[in-house]
Each structure stands twice: as structure tokens, then as C-alpha cells.
């Protein structure tokens, strides 16, 4: 007969286990096995074995484990679940059936009677069946499982099965996906936001669920589902009657109007941009972003953006995922983004996602409309400065769509007329003129339920010219003076994207990108004195150009592992080519060009006579790999951690950069939330600028053997609050440290354009660093007939370069120490609305040297703010105030909408 025996192992000579509550540093095991003999024995490691001597100890050390394993496999213990009994019941409740089984098998069954309803009844007629089989029959159709625990059986609830609900959130009229729309289960309060293409994936427990969808400016949508497997649910949302209407009724709603999104920044819609103060009636994305705390323009009305004390080139501007190198028109007055073509935009000032890299200060990610797949549409607008035309519609209904938009200034004839008149009044000839245009086009199609293809294209350019001719006769001498300037710059951008939905949890986007920015300027001068006796001629000609273009391929994956776990990863490769250059021609070369009397065009000049002072071409490759994990640690805490790795490869030197990113968000059960973030950023591109306003004369140059990449790290802490009636508030503290910044040294000039200037731009720069820190606050209201926001920013920023300001620190040029913004929109009815915006900023800094010679206008303007030492940025300008207000009248007439 098999008898259960007991094996005990312990190091000490005493066979007692360690005291209760204390951890034994040695092995203590108690194991029951079935052996063909009965003996309880102790194995005393380091003591005396039952067999005596070292031989017995060695025997048990080597042979006993083999014996133990052999008998454990050859004679396994029989589980109580394997016992066979006869059991018969008829139409009795489940709880009673379990009690009868306990008596029939003489075993204990532990369970909670609340697990079962009284109307759940079972019938069983079993002969010599295992208890395991009988229990499965009794519990069939319930969510209760069981396990053997010694001599008893324990019943417990099965963990609820979880399934994936995925799909797209779209505009019901156009069929376009909505970016950063909120999707949540009202029963659990758990939710997600859609990605850049309107796709979402949400994990929900089996059973009934109430899905809710919301997006700023759209009517919320609800759908009840009974979840038994993975399903796809698409939601088509209708625009609200009023702009930006949001209805919030659920306490569990992850507030959709909260502007702070972990790793995604501040979301902006086209309707919000249209409400913001506009210059000459032209609503513009950059002007809207400049109203946000921590964002400042280079000068009044210009689009050069400085984010938290950073330079204008430290902003990563993306158009449909493609980098834009100069996003400005009209010398910076407007951006290249036509508001009517913007589907969504977002601004990241800190807490950067690992997906982004290549810049230090901010990310501005703009997504354009995809095109209506349901019906044709046309829009035309004649503004103060420009005319816009937009055509969109289906290529294949419900499957493929397109959109084409054209914008062009119509003021160039007016500018030309008045400039010519102005010059005639000054007894000169000629005219000045300016124009810009841009074209956006996009087409997309659904190849299948899981595959979509997008192709987008942008082309835009600015053209400025100014010619002045003067001629007069003094006695027998004819004096002639001619000069001309010509500037032209523009962007060409293209992207081919493939979306692939592998399953309800894995989404990918593969993009081929192309971007080109080109700037060219020419300046010519001719002066002559002609008399019967002699002729004197003095002239010069310069040409300045800068071109940067790149082509790349990148793939991004989003893996929705579970409702608490989302993984993002991807890689990309970019080939860049730089062509910076300045050209000059001397007097002798120009004199050899016959027939110069008036400078009408630069086409007559031969570029072959110019001297090139920049490398003609410079090639570089940039590789990026990133991975990011978003984990919901609990109901309140969410962790976003990742790393972005970049490599910049040139013929001279290769650079590799590891950039960790980590953010933690806390959401209190009611209204408050908080977030902490830390980011490291690296920038391989630099811009040589003398103005800082984002003017196109700035030169893009790469990191080289002598110029290292720019680097920064930033830490932020934010507190958010969401109140009733659509009111939310956010305050944020930040500190940013920058290193390896470049700047022209004091007294430097553009290479090749100044006598005795160096041949290489690296010789004209100085390398240094800087820091920025401050506090930002914003409160906003997004519901009701009166909406808007109020913001305040307190900012500090300085720079330090060895060849500027004698190596001492000096304040950053483009910074208001105190900045205050108010924007209010009031809707009187569906037709009339009012918008008011007021800005205040403390004086910016400039560099002036005070002279002993009196100059009353300047003295009165600056007062006591002039630094007599003339230190860099030692002079503070007066405070800045600006008030904008406008009335909007909107009405519909049949199929035509007017505004």
C-alpha cells in the first residue's frame, strides 16, 4: 500500500522550521510524494545523516534527488478532482447542486452563493464520472471557475474576457478622419484618443458597453454594444451649429476639451484659428500659436516663432509629416498654411514624444484635409490681401477623394501702381512689387478595409522686386544711377503615405517624403557720370542663395497591446543636400558687360564671373530609430517613456545621439491633474542669421567637422484643472538648458560679401550656450455663447558666447519678461459673432551704444532704458500693447455659405 511520506530539508541540526514571520536564508522545503515504503527522515546538511558518517550525507546529496524525481513521475498524487462518483440531480439551483456534490463526494466546496441566480438550474445524471467533469457541467454557462486546494475545492470568478473595439472617427460630411478625437466606455470611464488618421483601438471587458465619441466642434455620438469578440466600430460625427461646441454630460468623461495631452501637446483646430485675431482679415496658424503662453514672435506681426527662449530655427515644422524649412510668407507676416486646408495641428513645447527629433524647442505638426469622399464642394474667398479657391470631392464615392486649393495675393498691381507713383514724386523711375502663392493638393483612396494610400503635394513661393532709376543732366554731364533688388524664396513638399491596419491592435504608417527650400537674392548697382570729355562708371553686383533639400523614408508603428499598454516604435532615413552660397562680381568684371545703362534684369549677368565662397554642395544622411511605451500604471497614473536615437553621417564626421524622453501624468478622480516630463533633444541643422525674425536671408547649414550638433534638455511640471461649464486651467513650470548653439561673432559679415572676409562660414561663428526658465498659466472656456482664454507667461532666458559681450551672459533678444494675452469670442446668434484680442508684453531687448551727441527722438523713446556701456541686448524697448477686434457675419443661402 502506498503511504504518504514527508521529506524535510534544513541546514541546521534541529529539524524545526524558522520562526514564523522570519525568512530562512537557506532552503526550506516541504513536499508530499507517494513512495512504496513509509519512513519520515531528516536530511541534515552539514550534520549527521541517519546512515552515519560522510558517506550517508554524500549519498543523499547525489542519489536522493534522482530517487525523488523518479517516484514523483512514476507515482503522481491523485487529485480530488480525479475521484469518480455517481451523481444525479434534476432541475435544482446551481448553489444547491454544489452542496449536494459536496455531500456525495465527502469533500469541501468553498463558494459564495451570490455568484449564482436562483433561476439558474441544472440537471445531471452521471455514473462513475470524475468530480472535475461534474463541476464543469454544473458551472456551464456561468463565469465561475474552480481549483483544488488540498482537500477542498475553491470556486472563484473568472477574470472577464477582454476584447478590442477599433475603428475610425470621421466627419460625417466629408468622411475625413478626426485627429485626437476622444473615445471612451461610459461604463468604465476608460478611453483613448484617435491617432493622426482618426484610428483608435480600445480594450473593453466582455459584455455590455456604452461607447461615446467626442471632438471639439462636433456633436457627441453614443453607441451601445454587446461585446463577445473583437469588433470594429466607426463613428461619423456631425459639426456643431456653433463653432467649437462641446457637450459634457458624463462624470467619467476624459474631458475632450483638455488641451494638455501626454506626449501630444496642445491640439488646435481650424475653427479655433479662424476665431483668433487676424491681420487684414487673414486668419493664420502661426499668429494663433503666438498667442499661446511661452510662444513669442520675432517682431510685431511676424511669424518667426521663439518658443521658451529658443531660436526660430529650433522649431520642427511638419506638413503632413514632411519637414518645412521656411514656413513663412510676406517676409514673415503669414505662414504657408492655408487655414481652410488645415484639418488639425498641434504644438509641443515640452514633454516631447520619442517620435519627434531634430529640433530643440518645439514641434508644430500640421495635418491637412484629405478630400471629401461623399460629394463635391467648392469654396472661394476674396480677402483683403489674397484670394483663395478650394475644390474637393470624391474620385470614387465613399472610397477615394481629392482636394485642391490655390491661394494668391492680388495686391501686386496695387503695390506696383503706388510704388511707381511714389518714385515719380521723388523724381525717379521704377517700381517695387511683391506677390506670393501656394498650391495644396491631396488625393487618397482605400485599397481595402486595412490599406489606405495618401499622396499630398505643396508648392509655394514669394517674389519681391524693387528697381529705381535716376537720371539728370548737370550742365554737359549726364548723371545716372540705377539699382535693383530681387528676392525669391519658396518650398516644394511631397509625401506618399501608406496606412496599414494589420489587425485591431497593430497600425502602421509608411511615408516617403520630399522637401526643398530655395532662397535667392540679387542686388545690383550702377552709377555713371558721362560728359563730352570723360566717362566715370562705378558698379557692383552680388548674388546670395541658399538651398536645402531632402528625401526620406520612415515607418511608424502603433501597437495597442492592451487597454493599459500602448507601444509606439519606428525608424527613418533622410538624405539631405545643402547648397549655401554667396557670389560677388567686381567692378572690372561688370565693366566688361556691354550696354549697362539701366539695371532692368539680372539675367544679363553671367554667373561664371562670380566667386563662390560657400561649398557648392554638402551631402549628409540622417538615421532615426525610436521606441516609446505608454503604460497606465493605475487609474490615476500614466507613464510615457521612450528613447529617440539619431545618427548624422557626413564625409567629415559622424554624430550619434541618444535622447531619452519620459513623462508621468496623474489624473485625480475629480477635476485636478498633474504631469512631469524630461526630454533631451539634438539638432543637427543650424541657421546663420543676423535678424532672428525668420527672414529668408537666413542660411541653413549642417553640423560639420568643426561645428557640433546643438543639444538641449528640458524639464517641465504642469498642473491642470477641469471645472464645470467647459472651463479648464493649466499652469506649467519649465527649465531648459541649451548647448553648442552658434551665432555670428561680433563684427562678422557674410562670407564672401565683405572685403577680406574668410572663405568658410565656420570661421565667422562662435559657439556657446544658453538657458531658459519660466512659468506659464492659461484658463479657457469652451462652452456657451461666450468663450475664450486668458494667459500669462513669466520668462527668463540668456545666452553666453566667448566672442560676444566679452564672454559675459546677456539676455536673449526676442523675449518679453511678462506676456499677457486675452482672447474672447461672443456669439450673439448663429449669424453674428464678436472677437476681441488684447496682448501685452514688457519691453524686448536690443543692442544700442549711447552717443554723446543728442538725438531727441531716440532719447524720448528709450528714456532711462539705454545701457551706457552698450552691452549686448542691454537696451530695453518700451512695453508693447495691441488690441484687435472684429465682427463676423455668417449665413447660409441654399447651397452657398457666406461669411
PDB file of N, CA, C and O in Angstrom, residues 761-827:
ATOM      1  N   UNK A 761      32.274  79.679 -43.665  1.00  0.00           N
ATOM      2  CA  UNK A 761      31.384  80.254 -42.667  1.00  0.00           C
ATOM      3  C   UNK A 761      31.768  79.831 -41.252  1.00  0.00           C
ATOM      4  O   UNK A 761      31.475  80.554 -40.296  1.00  0.00           O
ATOM      5  N   UNK A 762      32.414  78.668 -41.101  1.00  0.00           N
ATOM      6  CA  UNK A 762      32.811  78.227 -39.760  1.00  0.00           C
ATOM      7  C   UNK A 762      33.756  79.219 -39.072  1.00  0.00           C
ATOM      8  O   UNK A 762      33.815  79.269 -37.836  1.00  0.00           O
ATOM      9  N   UNK A 763      34.484  80.019 -39.879  1.00  0.00           N
ATOM     10  CA  UNK A 763      35.428  80.973 -39.308  1.00  0.00           C
ATOM     11  C   UNK A 763      34.746  82.229 -38.769  1.00  0.00           C
ATOM     12  O   UNK A 763      35.367  83.011 -38.057  1.00  0.00           O
ATOM     13  N   UNK A 764      33.468  82.423 -39.118  1.00  0.00           N
ATOM     14  CA  UNK A 764      32.775  83.648 -38.730  1.00  0.00           C
ATOM     15  C   UNK A 764      31.817  83.446 -37.554  1.00  0.00           C
ATOM     16  O   UNK A 764      31.124  84.371 -37.169  1.00  0.00           O
ATOM     17  N   UNK A 765      31.773  82.251 -37.000  1.00  0.00           N
ATOM     18  CA  UNK A 765      30.801  81.981 -35.952  1.00  0.00           C
ATOM     19  C   UNK A 765      31.491  81.769 -34.610  1.00  0.00           C
ATOM     20  O   UNK A 765      32.712  81.584 -34.538  1.00  0.00           O
ATOM     21  N   UNK A 766      30.696  81.813 -33.573  1.00  0.00           N
ATOM     22  CA  UNK A 766      31.139  81.476 -32.231  1.00  0.00           C
ATOM     23  C   UNK A 766      30.136  80.489 -31.644  1.00  0.00           C
ATOM     24  O   UNK A 766      28.950  80.508 -32.001  1.00  0.00           O
ATOM     25  N   UNK A 767      30.607  79.609 -30.789  1.00  0.00           N
ATOM     26  CA  UNK A 767      29.783  78.534 -30.234  1.00  0.00           C
ATOM     27  C   UNK A 767      29.601  78.770 -28.741  1.00  0.00           C
ATOM     28  O   UNK A 767      30.568  79.044 -28.027  1.00  0.00           O
ATOM     29  N   UNK A 768      28.355  78.665 -28.266  1.00  0.00           N
ATOM     30  CA  UNK A 768      28.077  78.894 -26.851  1.00  0.00           C
ATOM     31  C   UNK A 768      26.840  78.156 -26.403  1.00  0.00           C
ATOM     32  O   UNK A 768      26.463  77.128 -26.973  1.00  0.00           O
ATOM     33  N   UNK A 769      26.190  78.689 -25.390  1.00  0.00           N
ATOM     34  CA  UNK A 769      25.012  78.034 -24.830  1.00  0.00           C
ATOM     35  C   UNK A 769      24.044  79.028 -24.262  1.00  0.00           C
ATOM     36  O   UNK A 769      24.196  80.246 -24.393  1.00  0.00           O
ATOM     37  N   UNK A 770      23.027  78.512 -23.607  1.00  0.00           N
ATOM     38  CA  UNK A 770      22.016  79.368 -23.005  1.00  0.00           C
ATOM     39  C   UNK A 770      21.095  78.571 -22.120  1.00  0.00           C
ATOM     40  O   UNK A 770      21.157  77.338 -22.072  1.00  0.00           O
ATOM     41  N   UNK A 771      20.242  79.273 -21.412  1.00  0.00           N
ATOM     42  CA  UNK A 771      19.254  78.633 -20.565  1.00  0.00           C
ATOM     43  C   UNK A 771      17.978  79.453 -20.576  1.00  0.00           C
ATOM     44  O   UNK A 771      18.001  80.670 -20.798  1.00  0.00           O
ATOM     45  N   UNK A 772      16.862  78.776 -20.345  1.00  0.00           N
ATOM     46  CA  UNK A 772      15.554  79.418 -20.276  1.00  0.00           C
ATOM     47  C   UNK A 772      14.753  78.764 -19.168  1.00  0.00           C
ATOM     48  O   UNK A 772      14.852  77.552 -18.955  1.00  0.00           O
ATOM     49  N   UNK A 773      13.969  79.560 -18.469  1.00  0.00           N
ATOM     50  CA  UNK A 773      13.086  79.015 -17.443  1.00  0.00           C
ATOM     51  C   UNK A 773      11.946  79.997 -17.234  1.00  0.00           C
ATOM     52  O   UNK A 773      12.048  81.184 -17.566  1.00  0.00           O
ATOM     53  N   UNK A 774      10.850  79.500 -16.700  1.00  0.00           N
ATOM     54  CA  UNK A 774       9.715  80.389 -16.515  1.00  0.00           C
ATOM     55  C   UNK A 774       8.467  79.676 -16.029  1.00  0.00           C
ATOM     56  O   UNK A 774       8.482  78.473 -15.713  1.00  0.00           O
ATOM     57  N   UNK A 775       7.387  80.432 -16.021  1.00  0.00           N
ATOM     58  CA  UNK A 775       6.083  79.972 -15.548  1.00  0.00           C
ATOM     59  C   UNK A 775       5.031  80.398 -16.562  1.00  0.00           C
ATOM     60  O   UNK A 775       5.062  81.519 -17.071  1.00  0.00           O
ATOM     61  N   UNK A 776       4.090  79.492 -16.855  1.00  0.00           N
ATOM     62  CA  UNK A 776       3.017  79.772 -17.805  1.00  0.00           C
ATOM     63  C   UNK A 776       1.675  79.388 -17.188  1.00  0.00           C
ATOM     64  O   UNK A 776       1.564  78.374 -16.485  1.00  0.00           O
ATOM     65  N   UNK A 777       0.673  80.193 -17.484  1.00  0.00           N
ATOM     66  CA  UNK A 777      -0.666  79.927 -16.958  1.00  0.00           C
ATOM     67  C   UNK A 777      -1.694  80.260 -18.038  1.00  0.00           C
ATOM     68  O   UNK A 777      -1.557  81.243 -18.764  1.00  0.00           O
ATOM     69  N   UNK A 778      -2.713  79.410 -18.119  1.00  0.00           N
ATOM     70  CA  UNK A 778      -3.801  79.668 -19.078  1.00  0.00           C
ATOM     71  C   UNK A 778      -5.108  79.116 -18.516  1.00  0.00           C
ATOM     72  O   UNK A 778      -5.154  78.007 -17.979  1.00  0.00           O
ATOM     73  N   UNK A 779      -6.156  79.900 -18.648  1.00  0.00           N
ATOM     74  CA  UNK A 779      -7.504  79.455 -18.302  1.00  0.00           C
ATOM     75  C   UNK A 779      -8.383  79.694 -19.513  1.00  0.00           C
ATOM     76  O   UNK A 779      -8.269  80.735 -20.176  1.00  0.00           O
ATOM     77  N   UNK A 780      -9.250  78.726 -19.817  1.00  0.00           N
ATOM     78  CA  UNK A 780     -10.057  78.853 -21.022  1.00  0.00           C
ATOM     79  C   UNK A 780     -11.470  78.336 -20.783  1.00  0.00           C
ATOM     80  O   UNK A 780     -11.718  77.535 -19.869  1.00  0.00           O
ATOM     81  N   UNK A 781     -12.373  78.815 -21.617  1.00  0.00           N
ATOM     82  CA  UNK A 781     -13.772  78.407 -21.579  1.00  0.00           C
ATOM     83  C   UNK A 781     -14.172  78.006 -22.991  1.00  0.00           C
ATOM     84  O   UNK A 781     -13.995  78.777 -23.944  1.00  0.00           O
ATOM     85  N   UNK A 782     -14.723  76.794 -23.130  1.00  0.00           N
ATOM     86  CA  UNK A 782     -15.015  76.261 -24.459  1.00  0.00           C
ATOM     87  C   UNK A 782     -16.488  75.981 -24.676  1.00  0.00           C
ATOM     88  O   UNK A 782     -16.846  75.367 -25.674  1.00  0.00           O
ATOM     89  N   UNK A 783     -17.331  76.389 -23.751  1.00  0.00           N
ATOM     90  CA  UNK A 783     -18.772  76.176 -23.907  1.00  0.00           C
ATOM     91  C   UNK A 783     -19.526  77.482 -23.723  1.00  0.00           C
ATOM     92  O   UNK A 783     -19.016  78.425 -23.126  1.00  0.00           O
ATOM     93  N   UNK A 784     -20.753  77.513 -24.247  1.00  0.00           N
ATOM     94  CA  UNK A 784     -21.608  78.672 -24.058  1.00  0.00           C
ATOM     95  C   UNK A 784     -21.453  79.693 -25.173  1.00  0.00           C
ATOM     96  O   UNK A 784     -20.650  79.544 -26.097  1.00  0.00           O
ATOM     97  N   UNK A 785     -22.207  80.762 -25.084  1.00  0.00           N
ATOM     98  CA  UNK A 785     -22.173  81.790 -26.114  1.00  0.00           C
ATOM     99  C   UNK A 785     -20.934  82.681 -25.999  1.00  0.00           C
ATOM    100  O   UNK A 785     -20.548  83.335 -26.972  1.00  0.00           O
ATOM    101  N   UNK A 786     -20.301  82.713 -24.826  1.00  0.00           N
ATOM    102  CA  UNK A 786     -19.064  83.462 -24.639  1.00  0.00           C
ATOM    103  C   UNK A 786     -17.936  82.493 -24.324  1.00  0.00           C
ATOM    104  O   UNK A 786     -18.025  81.734 -23.356  1.00  0.00           O
ATOM    105  N   UNK A 787     -16.885  82.506 -25.133  1.00  0.00           N
ATOM    106  CA  UNK A 787     -15.768  81.585 -24.969  1.00  0.00           C
ATOM    107  C   UNK A 787     -14.461  82.329 -25.172  1.00  0.00           C
ATOM    108  O   UNK A 787     -14.442  83.442 -25.689  1.00  0.00           O
ATOM    109  N   UNK A 788     -13.376  81.701 -24.781  1.00  0.00           N
ATOM    110  CA  UNK A 788     -12.082  82.330 -24.980  1.00  0.00           C
ATOM    111  C   UNK A 788     -11.076  81.855 -23.965  1.00  0.00           C
ATOM    112  O   UNK A 788     -11.279  80.857 -23.273  1.00  0.00           O
ATOM    113  N   UNK A 789      -9.963  82.587 -23.873  1.00  0.00           N
ATOM    114  CA  UNK A 789      -8.926  82.209 -22.924  1.00  0.00           C
ATOM    115  C   UNK A 789      -8.186  83.440 -22.432  1.00  0.00           C
ATOM    116  O   UNK A 789      -8.220  84.520 -23.043  1.00  0.00           O
ATOM    117  N   UNK A 790      -7.510  83.251 -21.320  1.00  0.00           N
ATOM    118  CA  UNK A 790      -6.646  84.251 -20.720  1.00  0.00           C
ATOM    119  C   UNK A 790      -5.345  83.550 -20.366  1.00  0.00           C
ATOM    120  O   UNK A 790      -5.364  82.473 -19.771  1.00  0.00           O
ATOM    121  N   UNK A 791      -4.215  84.152 -20.731  1.00  0.00           N
ATOM    122  CA  UNK A 791      -2.929  83.503 -20.461  1.00  0.00           C
ATOM    123  C   UNK A 791      -1.909  84.526 -19.974  1.00  0.00           C
ATOM    124  O   UNK A 791      -1.980  85.712 -20.298  1.00  0.00           O
ATOM    125  N   UNK A 792      -0.956  84.011 -19.194  1.00  0.00           N
ATOM    126  CA  UNK A 792       0.140  84.833 -18.683  1.00  0.00           C
ATOM    127  C   UNK A 792       1.404  83.992 -18.687  1.00  0.00           C
ATOM    128  O   UNK A 792       1.376  82.781 -18.405  1.00  0.00           O
ATOM    129  N   UNK A 793       2.534  84.613 -19.029  1.00  0.00           N
ATOM    130  CA  UNK A 793       3.820  83.922 -19.029  1.00  0.00           C
ATOM    131  C   UNK A 793       4.886  84.821 -18.419  1.00  0.00           C
ATOM    132  O   UNK A 793       4.982  86.010 -18.752  1.00  0.00           O
ATOM    133  N   UNK A 794       5.668  84.243 -17.536  1.00  0.00           N
ATOM    134  CA  UNK A 794       6.835  84.897 -16.954  1.00  0.00           C
ATOM    135  C   UNK A 794       8.056  84.135 -17.449  1.00  0.00           C
ATOM    136  O   UNK A 794       8.201  82.943 -17.175  1.00  0.00           O
ATOM    137  N   UNK A 795       8.939  84.814 -18.210  1.00  0.00           N
ATOM    138  CA  UNK A 795      10.016  84.127 -18.909  1.00  0.00           C
ATOM    139  C   UNK A 795      11.365  84.756 -18.614  1.00  0.00           C
ATOM    140  O   UNK A 795      11.484  85.987 -18.522  1.00  0.00           O
ATOM    141  N   UNK A 796      12.374  83.905 -18.509  1.00  0.00           N
ATOM    142  CA  UNK A 796      13.763  84.323 -18.359  1.00  0.00           C
ATOM    143  C   UNK A 796      14.598  83.513 -19.348  1.00  0.00           C
ATOM    144  O   UNK A 796      14.424  82.298 -19.472  1.00  0.00           O
ATOM    145  N   UNK A 797      15.514  84.196 -20.034  1.00  0.00           N
ATOM    146  CA  UNK A 797      16.379  83.491 -20.977  1.00  0.00           C
ATOM    147  C   UNK A 797      17.640  84.310 -21.214  1.00  0.00           C
ATOM    148  O   UNK A 797      17.582  85.545 -21.294  1.00  0.00           O
ATOM    149  N   UNK A 798      18.766  83.648 -21.299  1.00  0.00           N
ATOM    150  CA  UNK A 798      20.024  84.346 -21.583  1.00  0.00           C
ATOM    151  C   UNK A 798      20.911  83.475 -22.462  1.00  0.00           C
ATOM    152  O   UNK A 798      20.662  82.284 -22.655  1.00  0.00           O
ATOM    153  N   UNK A 799      21.947  84.110 -23.010  1.00  0.00           N
ATOM    154  CA  UNK A 799      22.924  83.448 -23.869  1.00  0.00           C
ATOM    155  C   UNK A 799      24.318  83.780 -23.364  1.00  0.00           C
ATOM    156  O   UNK A 799      24.551  84.805 -22.693  1.00  0.00           O
ATOM    157  N   UNK A 800      25.280  82.938 -23.745  1.00  0.00           N
ATOM    158  CA  UNK A 800      26.679  83.194 -23.407  1.00  0.00           C
ATOM    159  C   UNK A 800      27.563  82.591 -24.489  1.00  0.00           C
ATOM    160  O   UNK A 800      27.539  81.384 -24.720  1.00  0.00           O
ATOM    161  N   UNK A 801      28.326  83.483 -25.167  1.00  0.00           N
ATOM    162  CA  UNK A 801      29.260  83.076 -26.213  1.00  0.00           C
ATOM    163  C   UNK A 801      30.622  83.694 -25.906  1.00  0.00           C
ATOM    164  O   UNK A 801      30.693  84.846 -25.437  1.00  0.00           O
ATOM    165  N   UNK A 802      31.704  82.993 -26.169  1.00  0.00           N
ATOM    166  CA  UNK A 802      33.029  83.538 -25.845  1.00  0.00           C
ATOM    167  C   UNK A 802      33.394  84.784 -26.636  1.00  0.00           C
ATOM    168  O   UNK A 802      34.171  85.613 -26.160  1.00  0.00           O
ATOM    169  N   UNK A 803      32.806  84.943 -27.862  1.00  0.00           N
ATOM    170  CA  UNK A 803      33.167  86.078 -28.710  1.00  0.00           C
ATOM    171  C   UNK A 803      32.068  87.131 -28.792  1.00  0.00           C
ATOM    172  O   UNK A 803      32.054  87.945 -29.714  1.00  0.00           O
ATOM    173  N   UNK A 804      31.146  87.115 -27.859  1.00  0.00           N
ATOM    174  CA  UNK A 804      30.072  88.110 -27.805  1.00  0.00           C
ATOM    175  C   UNK A 804      29.984  88.650 -26.387  1.00  0.00           C
ATOM    176  O   UNK A 804      30.024  87.881 -25.421  1.00  0.00           O
ATOM    177  N   UNK A 805      29.874  89.971 -26.275  1.00  0.00           N
ATOM    178  CA  UNK A 805      29.699  90.623 -24.972  1.00  0.00           C
ATOM    179  C   UNK A 805      30.839  90.281 -24.009  1.00  0.00           C
ATOM    180  O   UNK A 805      30.619  90.089 -22.809  1.00  0.00           O
ATOM    181  N   UNK A 806      32.050  90.189 -24.566  1.00  0.00           N
ATOM    182  CA  UNK A 806      33.247  89.884 -23.768  1.00  0.00           C
ATOM    183  C   UNK A 806      33.123  88.581 -22.996  1.00  0.00           C
ATOM    184  O   UNK A 806      33.720  88.400 -21.924  1.00  0.00           O
ATOM    185  N   UNK A 807      32.349  87.637 -23.542  1.00  0.00           N
ATOM    186  CA  UNK A 807      32.200  86.350 -22.900  1.00  0.00           C
ATOM    187  C   UNK A 807      31.221  86.326 -21.751  1.00  0.00           C
ATOM    188  O   UNK A 807      31.037  85.272 -21.123  1.00  0.00           O
ATOM    189  N   UNK A 808      30.570  87.446 -21.453  1.00  0.00           N
ATOM    190  CA  UNK A 808      29.617  87.514 -20.353  1.00  0.00           C
ATOM    191  C   UNK A 808      28.208  87.145 -20.831  1.00  0.00           C
ATOM    192  O   UNK A 808      27.879  87.276 -22.005  1.00  0.00           O
ATOM    193  N   UNK A 809      27.375  86.720 -19.891  1.00  0.00           N
ATOM    194  CA  UNK A 809      25.989  86.410 -20.200  1.00  0.00           C
ATOM    195  C   UNK A 809      25.241  87.676 -20.602  1.00  0.00           C
ATOM    196  O   UNK A 809      25.542  88.765 -20.108  1.00  0.00           O
ATOM    197  N   UNK A 810      24.287  87.520 -21.491  1.00  0.00           N
ATOM    198  CA  UNK A 810      23.442  88.636 -21.887  1.00  0.00           C
ATOM    199  C   UNK A 810      22.033  88.119 -22.157  1.00  0.00           C
ATOM    200  O   UNK A 810      21.847  86.936 -22.489  1.00  0.00           O
ATOM    201  N   UNK A 811      21.012  88.951 -22.011  1.00  0.00           N
ATOM    202  CA  UNK A 811      19.627  88.487 -22.189  1.00  0.00           C
ATOM    203  C   UNK A 811      19.328  88.162 -23.651  1.00  0.00           C
ATOM    204  O   UNK A 811      19.873  88.775 -24.573  1.00  0.00           O
ATOM    205  N   UNK A 812      18.437  87.190 -23.834  1.00  0.00           N
ATOM    206  CA  UNK A 812      18.018  86.794 -25.176  1.00  0.00           C
ATOM    207  C   UNK A 812      17.218  87.918 -25.820  1.00  0.00           C
ATOM    208  O   UNK A 812      16.432  88.602 -25.160  1.00  0.00           O
ATOM    209  N   UNK A 813      17.419  88.099 -27.118  1.00  0.00           N
ATOM    210  CA  UNK A 813      16.837  89.235 -27.830  1.00  0.00           C
ATOM    211  C   UNK A 813      15.311  89.185 -27.868  1.00  0.00           C
ATOM    212  O   UNK A 813      14.639  90.167 -27.562  1.00  0.00           O
ATOM    213  N   UNK A 814      14.748  88.065 -28.246  1.00  0.00           N
ATOM    214  CA  UNK A 814      13.306  88.012 -28.502  1.00  0.00           C
ATOM    215  C   UNK A 814      12.589  87.361 -27.326  1.00  0.00           C
ATOM    216  O   UNK A 814      12.273  86.181 -27.330  1.00  0.00           O
ATOM    217  N   UNK A 815      12.345  88.184 -26.313  1.00  0.00           N
ATOM    218  CA  UNK A 815      11.711  87.673 -25.112  1.00  0.00           C
ATOM    219  C   UNK A 815      11.012  88.809 -24.378  1.00  0.00           C
ATOM    220  O   UNK A 815      11.613  89.841 -24.106  1.00  0.00           O
ATOM    221  N   UNK A 816       9.739  88.637 -24.087  1.00  0.00           N
ATOM    222  CA  UNK A 816       9.020  89.524 -23.187  1.00  0.00           C
ATOM    223  C   UNK A 816       9.082  88.901 -21.796  1.00  0.00           C
ATOM    224  O   UNK A 816       8.607  87.770 -21.608  1.00  0.00           O
ATOM    225  N   UNK A 817       9.638  89.613 -20.846  1.00  0.00           N
ATOM    226  CA  UNK A 817       9.707  89.066 -19.487  1.00  0.00           C
ATOM    227  C   UNK A 817       8.307  88.732 -18.983  1.00  0.00           C
ATOM    228  O   UNK A 817       8.071  87.698 -18.381  1.00  0.00           O
ATOM    229  N   UNK A 818       7.353  89.638 -19.229  1.00  0.00           N
ATOM    230  CA  UNK A 818       5.957  89.411 -18.870  1.00  0.00           C
ATOM    231  C   UNK A 818       5.126  89.476 -20.156  1.00  0.00           C
ATOM    232  O   UNK A 818       5.247  90.419 -20.933  1.00  0.00           O
ATOM    233  N   UNK A 819       4.313  88.461 -20.376  1.00  0.00           N
ATOM    234  CA  UNK A 819       3.439  88.426 -21.556  1.00  0.00           C
ATOM    235  C   UNK A 819       2.033  88.054 -21.108  1.00  0.00           C
ATOM    236  O   UNK A 819       1.838  87.090 -20.349  1.00  0.00           O
ATOM    237  N   UNK A 820       1.049  88.837 -21.577  1.00  0.00           N
ATOM    238  CA  UNK A 820      -0.333  88.662 -21.155  1.00  0.00           C
ATOM    239  C   UNK A 820      -1.216  88.688 -22.395  1.00  0.00           C
ATOM    240  O   UNK A 820      -1.094  89.588 -23.225  1.00  0.00           O
ATOM    241  N   UNK A 821      -2.119  87.674 -22.530  1.00  0.00           N
ATOM    242  CA  UNK A 821      -2.995  87.587 -23.694  1.00  0.00           C
ATOM    243  C   UNK A 821      -4.429  87.303 -23.251  1.00  0.00           C
ATOM    244  O   UNK A 821      -4.659  86.463 -22.365  1.00  0.00           O
ATOM    245  N   UNK A 822      -5.374  87.996 -23.894  1.00  0.00           N
ATOM    246  CA  UNK A 822      -6.792  87.717 -23.699  1.00  0.00           C
ATOM    247  C   UNK A 822      -7.441  87.580 -25.070  1.00  0.00           C
ATOM    248  O   UNK A 822      -7.215  88.404 -25.959  1.00  0.00           O
ATOM    249  N   UNK A 823      -8.211  86.523 -25.243  1.00  0.00           N
ATOM    250  CA  UNK A 823      -8.961  86.336 -26.486  1.00  0.00           C
ATOM    251  C   UNK A 823     -10.380  85.913 -26.125  1.00  0.00           C
ATOM    252  O   UNK A 823     -10.583  84.894 -25.458  1.00  0.00           O
ATOM    253  N   UNK A 824     -11.365  86.696 -26.540  1.00  0.00           N
ATOM    254  CA  UNK A 824     -12.762  86.440 -26.189  1.00  0.00           C
ATOM    255  C   UNK A 824     -13.603  86.415 -27.460  1.00  0.00           C
ATOM    256  O   UNK A 824     -13.485  87.309 -28.306  1.00  0.00           O
ATOM    257  N   UNK A 825     -14.447  85.402 -27.576  1.00  0.00           N
ATOM    258  CA  UNK A 825     -15.403  85.310 -28.677  1.00  0.00           C
ATOM    259  C   UNK A 825     -16.807  85.229 -28.097  1.00  0.00           C
ATOM    260  O   UNK A 825     -17.057  84.423 -27.188  1.00  0.00           O
ATOM    261  N   UNK A 826     -17.700  86.051 -28.613  1.00  0.00           N
ATOM    262  CA  UNK A 826     -19.090  86.041 -28.145  1.00  0.00           C
ATOM    263  C   UNK A 826     -20.005  85.849 -29.355  1.00  0.00           C
ATOM    264  O   UNK A 826     -19.883  86.551 -30.364  1.00  0.00           O
ATOM    265  N   UNK A 827     -20.933  84.867 -29.223  1.00  0.00           N
ATOM    266  CA  UNK A 827     -21.874  84.565 -30.295  1.00  0.00           C
ATOM    267  C   UNK A 827     -23.237  85.145 -29.919  1.00  0.00           C
ATOM    268  O   UNK A 827     -23.914  84.660 -29.004  1.00  0.00           O
TER     269      UNK A 827
END
